[in-house]
CSV table of C-alpha atoms and ligand atoms in Angstrom, one decimal:
chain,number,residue,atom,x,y,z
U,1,UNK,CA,1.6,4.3,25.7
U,2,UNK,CA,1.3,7.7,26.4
U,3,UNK,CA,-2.7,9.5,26.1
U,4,UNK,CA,-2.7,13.5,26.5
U,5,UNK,CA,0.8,14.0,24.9
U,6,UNK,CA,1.5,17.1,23.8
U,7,UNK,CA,3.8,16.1,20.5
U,8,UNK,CA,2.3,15.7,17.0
U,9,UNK,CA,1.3,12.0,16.5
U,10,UNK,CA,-0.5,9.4,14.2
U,11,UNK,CA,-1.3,5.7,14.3
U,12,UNK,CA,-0.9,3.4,11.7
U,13,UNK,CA,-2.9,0.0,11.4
U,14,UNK,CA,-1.2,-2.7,9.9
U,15,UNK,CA,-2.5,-6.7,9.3
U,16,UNK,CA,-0.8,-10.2,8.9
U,17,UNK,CA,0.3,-10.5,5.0
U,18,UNK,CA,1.2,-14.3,5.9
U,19,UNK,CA,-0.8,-15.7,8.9
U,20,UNK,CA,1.6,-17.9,10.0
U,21,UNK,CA,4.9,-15.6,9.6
U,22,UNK,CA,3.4,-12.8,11.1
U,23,UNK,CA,1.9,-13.9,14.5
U,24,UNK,CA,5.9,-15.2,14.8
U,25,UNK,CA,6.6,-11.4,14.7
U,26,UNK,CA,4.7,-11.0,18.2
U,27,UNK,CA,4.1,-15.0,19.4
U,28,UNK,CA,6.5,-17.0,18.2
U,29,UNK,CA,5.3,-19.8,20.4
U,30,UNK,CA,1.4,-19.4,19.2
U,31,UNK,CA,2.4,-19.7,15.6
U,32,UNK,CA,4.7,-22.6,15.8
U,33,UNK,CA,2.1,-25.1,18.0
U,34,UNK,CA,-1.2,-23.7,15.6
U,35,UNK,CA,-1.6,-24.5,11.8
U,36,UNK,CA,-3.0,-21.4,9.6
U,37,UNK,CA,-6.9,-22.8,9.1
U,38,UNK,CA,-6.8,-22.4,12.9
U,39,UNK,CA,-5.6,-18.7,13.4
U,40,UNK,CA,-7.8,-17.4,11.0
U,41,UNK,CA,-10.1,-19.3,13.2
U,42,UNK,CA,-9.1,-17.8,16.2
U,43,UNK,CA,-8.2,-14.3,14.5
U,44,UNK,CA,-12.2,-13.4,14.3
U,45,UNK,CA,-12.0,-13.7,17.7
U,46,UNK,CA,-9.0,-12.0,18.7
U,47,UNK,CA,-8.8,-8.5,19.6
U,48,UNK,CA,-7.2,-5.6,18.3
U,49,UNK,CA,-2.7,-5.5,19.3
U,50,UNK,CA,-1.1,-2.7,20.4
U,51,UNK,CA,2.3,-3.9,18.6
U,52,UNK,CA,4.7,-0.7,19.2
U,53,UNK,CA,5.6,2.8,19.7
U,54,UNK,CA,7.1,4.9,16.8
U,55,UNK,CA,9.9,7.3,17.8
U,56,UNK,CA,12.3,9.4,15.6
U,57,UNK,CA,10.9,10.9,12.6
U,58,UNK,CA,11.8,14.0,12.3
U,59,UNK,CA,11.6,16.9,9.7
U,60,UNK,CA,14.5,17.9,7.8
U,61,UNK,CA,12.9,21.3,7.0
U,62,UNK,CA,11.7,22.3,10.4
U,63,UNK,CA,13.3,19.7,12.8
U,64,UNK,CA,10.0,18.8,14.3
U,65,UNK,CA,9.6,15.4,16.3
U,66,UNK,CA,6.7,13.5,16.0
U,67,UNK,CA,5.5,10.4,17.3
U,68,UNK,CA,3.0,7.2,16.2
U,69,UNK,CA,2.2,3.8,17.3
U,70,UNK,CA,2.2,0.2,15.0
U,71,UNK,CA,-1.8,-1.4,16.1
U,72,UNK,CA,-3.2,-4.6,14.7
U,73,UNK,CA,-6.2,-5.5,13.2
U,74,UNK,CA,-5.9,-9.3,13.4
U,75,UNK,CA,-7.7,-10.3,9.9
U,76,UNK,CA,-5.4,-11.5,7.4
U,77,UNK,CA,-5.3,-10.3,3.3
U,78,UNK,CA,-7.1,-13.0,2.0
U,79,UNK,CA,-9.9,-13.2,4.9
U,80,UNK,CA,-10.8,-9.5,4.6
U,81,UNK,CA,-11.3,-10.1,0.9
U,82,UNK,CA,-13.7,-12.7,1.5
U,83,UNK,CA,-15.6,-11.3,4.9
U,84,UNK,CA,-19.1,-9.1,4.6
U,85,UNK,CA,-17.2,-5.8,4.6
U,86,UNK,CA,-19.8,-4.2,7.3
U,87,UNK,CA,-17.1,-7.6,9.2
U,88,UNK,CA,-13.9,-5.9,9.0
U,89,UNK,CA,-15.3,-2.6,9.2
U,90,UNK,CA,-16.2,-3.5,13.0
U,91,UNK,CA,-12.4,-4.7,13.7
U,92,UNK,CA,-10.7,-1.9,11.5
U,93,UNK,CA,-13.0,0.5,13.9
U,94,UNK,CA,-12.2,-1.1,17.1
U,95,UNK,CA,-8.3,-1.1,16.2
U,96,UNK,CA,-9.1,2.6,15.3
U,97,UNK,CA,-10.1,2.9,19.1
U,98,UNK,CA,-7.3,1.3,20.5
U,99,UNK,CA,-5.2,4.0,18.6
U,100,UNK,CA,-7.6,6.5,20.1
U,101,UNK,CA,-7.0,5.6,23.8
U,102,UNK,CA,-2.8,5.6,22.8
U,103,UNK,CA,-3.3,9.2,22.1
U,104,UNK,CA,-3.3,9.2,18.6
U,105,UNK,CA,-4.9,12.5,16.4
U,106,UNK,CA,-4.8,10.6,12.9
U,107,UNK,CA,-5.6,6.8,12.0
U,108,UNK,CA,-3.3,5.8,8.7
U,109,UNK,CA,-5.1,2.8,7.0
U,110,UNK,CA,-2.5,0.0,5.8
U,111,UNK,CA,-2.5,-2.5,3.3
U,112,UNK,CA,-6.3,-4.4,3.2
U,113,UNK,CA,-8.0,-2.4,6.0
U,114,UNK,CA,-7.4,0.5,3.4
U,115,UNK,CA,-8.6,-1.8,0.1
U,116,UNK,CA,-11.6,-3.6,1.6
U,117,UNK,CA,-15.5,-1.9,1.2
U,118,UNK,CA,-15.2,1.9,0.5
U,119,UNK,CA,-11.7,2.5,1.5
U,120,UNK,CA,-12.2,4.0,5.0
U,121,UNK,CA,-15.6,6.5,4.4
U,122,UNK,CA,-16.9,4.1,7.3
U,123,UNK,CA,-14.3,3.9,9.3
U,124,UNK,CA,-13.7,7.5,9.6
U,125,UNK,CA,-17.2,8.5,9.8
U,126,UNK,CA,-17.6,5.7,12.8
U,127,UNK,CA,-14.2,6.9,14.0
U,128,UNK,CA,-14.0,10.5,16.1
U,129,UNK,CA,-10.0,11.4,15.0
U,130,UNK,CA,-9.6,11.8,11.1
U,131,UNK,CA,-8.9,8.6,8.8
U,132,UNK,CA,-5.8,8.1,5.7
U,133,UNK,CA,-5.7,5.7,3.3
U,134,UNK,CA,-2.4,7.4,2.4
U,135,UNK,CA,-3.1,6.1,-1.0
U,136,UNK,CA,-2.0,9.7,-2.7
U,137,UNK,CA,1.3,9.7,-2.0
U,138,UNK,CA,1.2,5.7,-2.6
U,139,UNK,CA,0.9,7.1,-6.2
U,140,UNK,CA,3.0,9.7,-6.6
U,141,UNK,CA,5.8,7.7,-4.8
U,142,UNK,CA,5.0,4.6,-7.4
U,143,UNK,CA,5.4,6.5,-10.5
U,144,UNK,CA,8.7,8.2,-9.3
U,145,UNK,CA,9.5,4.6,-8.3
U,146,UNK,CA,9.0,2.9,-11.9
U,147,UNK,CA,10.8,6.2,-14.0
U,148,UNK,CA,13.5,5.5,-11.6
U,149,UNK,CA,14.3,2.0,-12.5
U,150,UNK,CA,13.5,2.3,-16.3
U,151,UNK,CA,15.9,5.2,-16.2
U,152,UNK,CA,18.6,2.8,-14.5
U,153,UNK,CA,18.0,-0.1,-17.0
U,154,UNK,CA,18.1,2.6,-19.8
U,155,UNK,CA,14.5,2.3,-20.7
U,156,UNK,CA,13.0,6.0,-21.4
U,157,UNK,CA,9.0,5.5,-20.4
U,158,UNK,CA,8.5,8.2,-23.3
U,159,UNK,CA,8.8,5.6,-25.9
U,160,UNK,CA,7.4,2.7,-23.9
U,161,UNK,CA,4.9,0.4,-23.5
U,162,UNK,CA,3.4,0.5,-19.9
U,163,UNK,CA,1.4,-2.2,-18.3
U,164,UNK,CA,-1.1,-1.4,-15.2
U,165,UNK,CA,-2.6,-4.8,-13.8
U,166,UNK,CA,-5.5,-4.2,-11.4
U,167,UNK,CA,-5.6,-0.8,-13.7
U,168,UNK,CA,-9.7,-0.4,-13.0
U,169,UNK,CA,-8.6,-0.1,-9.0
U,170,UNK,CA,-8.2,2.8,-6.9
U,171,UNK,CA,-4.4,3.3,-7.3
U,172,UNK,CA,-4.1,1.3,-10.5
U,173,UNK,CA,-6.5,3.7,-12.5
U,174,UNK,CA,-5.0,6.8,-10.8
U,175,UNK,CA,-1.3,5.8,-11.8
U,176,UNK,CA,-3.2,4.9,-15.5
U,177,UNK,CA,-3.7,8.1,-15.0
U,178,UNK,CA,-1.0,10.1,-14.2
U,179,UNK,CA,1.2,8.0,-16.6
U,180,UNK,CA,-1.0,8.6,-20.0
U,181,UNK,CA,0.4,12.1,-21.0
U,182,UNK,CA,4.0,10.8,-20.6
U,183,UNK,CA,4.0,6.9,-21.8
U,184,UNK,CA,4.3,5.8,-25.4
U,185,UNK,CA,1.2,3.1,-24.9
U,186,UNK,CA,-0.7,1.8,-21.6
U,187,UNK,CA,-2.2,-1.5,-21.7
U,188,UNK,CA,-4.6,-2.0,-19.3
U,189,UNK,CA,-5.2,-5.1,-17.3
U,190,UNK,CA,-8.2,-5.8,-14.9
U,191,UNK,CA,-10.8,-8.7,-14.6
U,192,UNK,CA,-13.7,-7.1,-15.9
U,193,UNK,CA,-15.0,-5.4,-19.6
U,194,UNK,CA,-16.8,-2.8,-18.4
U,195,UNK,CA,-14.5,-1.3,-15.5
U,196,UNK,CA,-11.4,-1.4,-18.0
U,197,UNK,CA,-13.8,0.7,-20.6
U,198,UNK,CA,-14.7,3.3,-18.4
U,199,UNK,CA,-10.9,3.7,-17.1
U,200,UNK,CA,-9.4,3.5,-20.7
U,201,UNK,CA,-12.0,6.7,-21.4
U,202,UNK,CA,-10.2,7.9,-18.1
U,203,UNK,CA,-6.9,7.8,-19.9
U,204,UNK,CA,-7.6,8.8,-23.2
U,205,UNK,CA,-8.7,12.1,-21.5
U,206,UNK,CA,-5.9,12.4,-19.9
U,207,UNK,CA,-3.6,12.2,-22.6
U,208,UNK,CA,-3.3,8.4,-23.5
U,209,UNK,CA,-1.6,7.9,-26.8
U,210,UNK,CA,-2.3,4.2,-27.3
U,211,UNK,CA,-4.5,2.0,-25.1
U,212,UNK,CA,-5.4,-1.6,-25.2
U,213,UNK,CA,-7.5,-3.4,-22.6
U,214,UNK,CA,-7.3,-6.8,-21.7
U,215,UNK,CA,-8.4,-9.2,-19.0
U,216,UNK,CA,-5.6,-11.1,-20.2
U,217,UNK,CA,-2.5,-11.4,-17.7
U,218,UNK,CA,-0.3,-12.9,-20.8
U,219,UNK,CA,-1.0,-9.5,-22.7
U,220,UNK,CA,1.2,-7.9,-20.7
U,221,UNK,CA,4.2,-9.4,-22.6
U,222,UNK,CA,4.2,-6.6,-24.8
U,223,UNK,CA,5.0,-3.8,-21.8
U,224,UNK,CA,8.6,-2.9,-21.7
U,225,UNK,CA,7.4,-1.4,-17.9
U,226,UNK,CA,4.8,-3.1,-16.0
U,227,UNK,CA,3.2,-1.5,-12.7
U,228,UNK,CA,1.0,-4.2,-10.3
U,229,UNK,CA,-1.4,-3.5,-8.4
U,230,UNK,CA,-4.2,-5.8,-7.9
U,231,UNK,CA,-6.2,-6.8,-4.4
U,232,UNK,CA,-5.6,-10.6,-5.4
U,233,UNK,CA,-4.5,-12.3,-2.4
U,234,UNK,CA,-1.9,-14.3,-4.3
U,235,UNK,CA,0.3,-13.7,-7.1
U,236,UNK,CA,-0.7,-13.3,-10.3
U,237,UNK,CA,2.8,-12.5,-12.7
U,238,UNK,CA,4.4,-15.2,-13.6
U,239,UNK,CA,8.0,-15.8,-15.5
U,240,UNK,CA,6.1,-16.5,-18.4
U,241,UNK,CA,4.2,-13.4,-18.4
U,242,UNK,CA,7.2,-10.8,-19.0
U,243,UNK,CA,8.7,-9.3,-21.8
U,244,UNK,CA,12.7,-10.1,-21.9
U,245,UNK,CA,14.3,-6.8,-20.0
U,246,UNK,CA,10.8,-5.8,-18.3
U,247,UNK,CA,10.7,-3.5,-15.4
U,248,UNK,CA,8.3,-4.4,-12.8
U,249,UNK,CA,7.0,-2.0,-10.1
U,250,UNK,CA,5.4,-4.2,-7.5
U,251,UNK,CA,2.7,-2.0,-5.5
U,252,UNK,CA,0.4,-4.9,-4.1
U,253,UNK,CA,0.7,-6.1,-0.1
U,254,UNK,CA,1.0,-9.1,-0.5
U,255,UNK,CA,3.0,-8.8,-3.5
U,256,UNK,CA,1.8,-9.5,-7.2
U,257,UNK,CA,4.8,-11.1,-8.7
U,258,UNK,CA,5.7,-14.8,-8.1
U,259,UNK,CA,8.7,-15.1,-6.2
U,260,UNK,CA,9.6,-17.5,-9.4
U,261,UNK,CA,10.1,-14.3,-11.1
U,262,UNK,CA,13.3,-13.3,-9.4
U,263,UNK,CA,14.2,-17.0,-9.3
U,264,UNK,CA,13.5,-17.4,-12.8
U,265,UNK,CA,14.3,-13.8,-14.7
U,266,UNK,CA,17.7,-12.9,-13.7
U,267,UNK,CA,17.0,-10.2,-16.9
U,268,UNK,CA,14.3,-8.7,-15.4
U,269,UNK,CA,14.3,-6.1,-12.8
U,270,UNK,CA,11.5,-6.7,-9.7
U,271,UNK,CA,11.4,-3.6,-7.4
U,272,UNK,CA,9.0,-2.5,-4.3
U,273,UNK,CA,6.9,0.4,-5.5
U,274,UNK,CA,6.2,3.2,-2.7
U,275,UNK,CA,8.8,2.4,-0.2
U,276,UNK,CA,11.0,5.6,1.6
U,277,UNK,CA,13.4,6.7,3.8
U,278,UNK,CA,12.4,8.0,6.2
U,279,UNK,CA,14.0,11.5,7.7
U,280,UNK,CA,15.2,11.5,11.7
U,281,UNK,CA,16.4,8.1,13.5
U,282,UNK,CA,13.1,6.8,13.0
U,283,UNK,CA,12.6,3.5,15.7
U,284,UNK,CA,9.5,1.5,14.7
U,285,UNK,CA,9.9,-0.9,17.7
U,286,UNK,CA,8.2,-3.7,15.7
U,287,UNK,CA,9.5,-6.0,13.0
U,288,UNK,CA,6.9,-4.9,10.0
U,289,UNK,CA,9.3,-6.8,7.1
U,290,UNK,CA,11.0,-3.5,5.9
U,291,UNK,CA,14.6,-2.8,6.4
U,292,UNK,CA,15.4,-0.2,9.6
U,293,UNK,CA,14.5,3.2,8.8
U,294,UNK,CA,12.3,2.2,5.4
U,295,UNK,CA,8.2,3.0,5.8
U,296,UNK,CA,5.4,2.1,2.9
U,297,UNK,CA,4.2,5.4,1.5
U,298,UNK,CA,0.7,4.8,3.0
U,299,UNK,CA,2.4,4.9,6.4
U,300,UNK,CA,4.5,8.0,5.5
U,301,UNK,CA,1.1,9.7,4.4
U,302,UNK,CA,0.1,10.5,8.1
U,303,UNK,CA,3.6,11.3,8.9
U,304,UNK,CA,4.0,14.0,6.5
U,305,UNK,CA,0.0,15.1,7.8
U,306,UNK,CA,1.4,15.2,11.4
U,307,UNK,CA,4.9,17.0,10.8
U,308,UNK,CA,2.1,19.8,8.9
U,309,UNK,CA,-0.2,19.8,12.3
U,310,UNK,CA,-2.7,18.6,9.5
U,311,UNK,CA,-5.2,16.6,11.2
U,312,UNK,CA,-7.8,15.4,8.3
U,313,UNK,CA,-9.2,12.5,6.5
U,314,UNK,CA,-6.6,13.2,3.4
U,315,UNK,CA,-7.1,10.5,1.2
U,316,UNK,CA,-10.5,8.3,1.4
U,317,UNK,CA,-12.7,6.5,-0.8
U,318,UNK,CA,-12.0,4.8,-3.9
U,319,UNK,CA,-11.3,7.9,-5.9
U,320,UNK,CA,-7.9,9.6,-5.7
U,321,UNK,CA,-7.2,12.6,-6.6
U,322,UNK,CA,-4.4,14.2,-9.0
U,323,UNK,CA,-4.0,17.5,-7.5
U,324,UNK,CA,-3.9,15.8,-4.0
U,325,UNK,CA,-1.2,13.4,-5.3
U,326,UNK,CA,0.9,16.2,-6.1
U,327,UNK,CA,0.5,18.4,-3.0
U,328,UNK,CA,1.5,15.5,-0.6
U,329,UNK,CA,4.2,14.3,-2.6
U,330,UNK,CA,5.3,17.9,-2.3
U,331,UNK,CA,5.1,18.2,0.7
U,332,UNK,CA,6.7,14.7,1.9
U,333,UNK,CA,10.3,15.9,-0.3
U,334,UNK,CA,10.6,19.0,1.8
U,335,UNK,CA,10.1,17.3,5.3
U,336,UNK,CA,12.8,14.5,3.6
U,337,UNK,CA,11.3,12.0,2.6
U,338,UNK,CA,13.3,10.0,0.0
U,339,UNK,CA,12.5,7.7,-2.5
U,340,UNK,CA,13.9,4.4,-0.9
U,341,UNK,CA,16.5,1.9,-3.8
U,342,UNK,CA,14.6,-1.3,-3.7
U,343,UNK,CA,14.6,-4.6,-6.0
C,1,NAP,N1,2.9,-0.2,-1.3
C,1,NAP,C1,2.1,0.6,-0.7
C,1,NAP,O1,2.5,1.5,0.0
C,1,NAP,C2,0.6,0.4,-0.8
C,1,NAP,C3,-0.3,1.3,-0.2
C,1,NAP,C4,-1.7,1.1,-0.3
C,1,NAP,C5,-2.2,0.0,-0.9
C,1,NAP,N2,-1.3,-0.9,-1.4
C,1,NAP,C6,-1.8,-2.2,-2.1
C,1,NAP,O2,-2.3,-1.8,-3.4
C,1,NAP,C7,-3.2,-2.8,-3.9
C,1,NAP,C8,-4.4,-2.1,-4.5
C,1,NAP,O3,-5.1,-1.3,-3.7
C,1,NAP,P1,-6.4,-0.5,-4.2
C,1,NAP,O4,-6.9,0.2,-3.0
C,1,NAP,O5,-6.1,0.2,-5.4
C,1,NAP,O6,-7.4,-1.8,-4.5
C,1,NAP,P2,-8.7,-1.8,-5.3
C,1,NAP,O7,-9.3,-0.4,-5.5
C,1,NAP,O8,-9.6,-2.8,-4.7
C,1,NAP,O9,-8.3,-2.3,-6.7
C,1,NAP,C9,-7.7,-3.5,-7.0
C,1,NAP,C10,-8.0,-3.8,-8.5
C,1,NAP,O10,-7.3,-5.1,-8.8
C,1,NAP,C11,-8.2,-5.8,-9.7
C,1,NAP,N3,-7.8,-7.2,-9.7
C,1,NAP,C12,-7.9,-8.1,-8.8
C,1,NAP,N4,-7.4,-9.3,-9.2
C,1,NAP,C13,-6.9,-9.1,-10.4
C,1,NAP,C14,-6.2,-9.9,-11.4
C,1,NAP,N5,-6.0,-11.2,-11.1
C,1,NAP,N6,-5.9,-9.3,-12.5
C,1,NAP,C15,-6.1,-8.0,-12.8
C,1,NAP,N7,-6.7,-7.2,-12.0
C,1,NAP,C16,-7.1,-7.7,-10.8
C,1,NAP,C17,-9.6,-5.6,-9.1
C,1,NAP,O11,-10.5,-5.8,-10.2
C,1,NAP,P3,-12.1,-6.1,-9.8
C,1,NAP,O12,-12.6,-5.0,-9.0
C,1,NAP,O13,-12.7,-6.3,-11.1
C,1,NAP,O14,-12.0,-7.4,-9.0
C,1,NAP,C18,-9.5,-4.1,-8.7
C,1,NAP,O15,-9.9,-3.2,-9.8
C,1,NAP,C19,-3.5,-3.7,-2.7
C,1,NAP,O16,-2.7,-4.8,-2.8
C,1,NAP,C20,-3.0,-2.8,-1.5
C,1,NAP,O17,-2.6,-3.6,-0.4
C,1,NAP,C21,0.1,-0.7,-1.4
């Protein structure tokens, strides 16, 4: 805890993915003695953690040092999904606060306090130090992640089918997006008619040789290469589901694919979209579930911001934007940022 330092610094927020695991990372006793309907009791009650501070990353193009700290915001996935909004938006901006009085210039947004409501417009207008989703280079970082692996497996996306669950999202449609000019076909997979219409227009305009819609998991048998990213709570691809040989990209925190997958599929290929190494000898000082040295593009996103002295609300809203996806992705590979292997 340091307030009034004079190096470049962020905060990230971060949330328990699995109640019960997750308190362990900070009290092991208080999650071995209470069951899980009783902390997500207690957790509307709880306030905001400091959790750790982040030293290490440093720039391979300038050799600049900046700092962070790991907060809390005590909701869980599934709870934040089911809350008023206007609910979390209170902790989200009281664990913004806490980051405030550490010091910190920029607030990154991870996992469900970036999804919930209106991805962080609230936040950062209740907020006084500028708010990131980091959901632009979350993008840019997937789709490098997915060409990757279908390069490895001998797959060339150019004459492939590509599948986008929880395609009518914020970084489903823009990855729909980015991936129409370059994919043989997209199918598109989201819960409801209307939203997959208006994002297959989306894609047609942006290139799209062949799209189908479907709010039809199974359809996504046909994808030789399927990206997920939905806000379900709990997983929704299945063994069943995929294409013999399918690459999957799996964006979503917590995670989209069924753990039976890797059980189950031994010929298909699971990795973690938008996960990097980071430059420096980066020390998180808090067990987040990532091997050392690894960060979730959303937490890089106000990294690379703070190694530019780039204090602003980067990416917010729903809506991402191309041309922002590219200059941040830019900018992340010349402070040394590296696509992480994964899967
Ligand atoms: N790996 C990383 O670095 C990283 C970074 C940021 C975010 N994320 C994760 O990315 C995911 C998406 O974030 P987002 O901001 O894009 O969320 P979002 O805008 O809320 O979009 C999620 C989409 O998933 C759809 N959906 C929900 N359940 C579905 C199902 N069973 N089948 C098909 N579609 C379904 C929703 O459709 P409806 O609206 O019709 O319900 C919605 O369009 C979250 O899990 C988030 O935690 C990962």
């Amino acid at each position: 805890m340091n307030p009034g330092t004079e190096m470049d610094n962020f905060a990230f927020v971060i949330h328990p993915l699995n109640p019960k695991r997750d308190v362990a990372r900070k009290y092991p006793l208080l999650a071995k003695v209470l069951p899980t309907s009783l902390i997500h009791f207690f957790s509307r009650f709880w306030p905001p953690l400091y959790l750790s501070h982040i030293t290490g990353v440093r720039s391979q193009a300038t050799g600049k040092e900046i700092e962070g700290w790991l907060v809390a915001c005590p909701f869980a996935a599934r709870q934040m999904l089911q809350m008023p909004p206007q609910t979390a938006y209170k902790k989200i901006v009281k664990t913004g606060r806490l980051a405030q009085r550490l010091g910190a210039r920029m607030l990154g947004l991870g996992a469900f306090t970036s999804v919930v409501g209106d991805g962080g417009v609230t936040v950062a207008q209740r907020l006084g130090i500028p708010v990131t989703t980091g959901h632009s280079l979350t993008v840019a970082v997937v789709i490098e992640a997915l060409e990757e692996a279908a390069r490895s497996r001998g797959i060339q996306p150019e004459s492939s089918s590509v599948a986008v669950v929880g395609a009518t999202g914020s970084i489903g449609s823009a990855c729909a997006e980015l991936l129409a000019p370059v994919v043989a076909g997209l199918v598109l997979v989201g819960q409801r008619e209307s939203h997959l219409a208006k994002t297959a227009a989306q894609v047609r305009g942006a290139g799209a040789r062949r799209v189908r819609v479907s709010t039809h998991i199974e359809d996504i048998r046909e994808a030789h290469l399927v990206l997920s990213v939905t806000n379900a709570a709990r997983p929704v691809i299945q063994p069943e589901h995929l294409r013999r040989g399918a690459v999957v990209c799996d964006v979503a925190i917590p995670p989209d694919v069924s753990p039976r997958v890797t059980r189950e599929r031994g010929d298909v290929l699971v990795i973690d979209g938008g996960m990097l190494d980071v430059p420096g000898e980066v020390d998180f000082g808090f067990d987040f579930g990532l091997p050392p040295g690894k960060a979730y593009a959303c937490m890089v996103e106000p990294m690379v911001l703070a190694l530019e002295g780039r204090y602003e609300s980067y990416s917010l809203g729903k809506q991402i934007r191309v041309d922002q996806v590219r200059d941040i992705a830019q900018l992340a590979r010349k402070h040394g940022f590296r696509l992480s292997a994964s899967g």
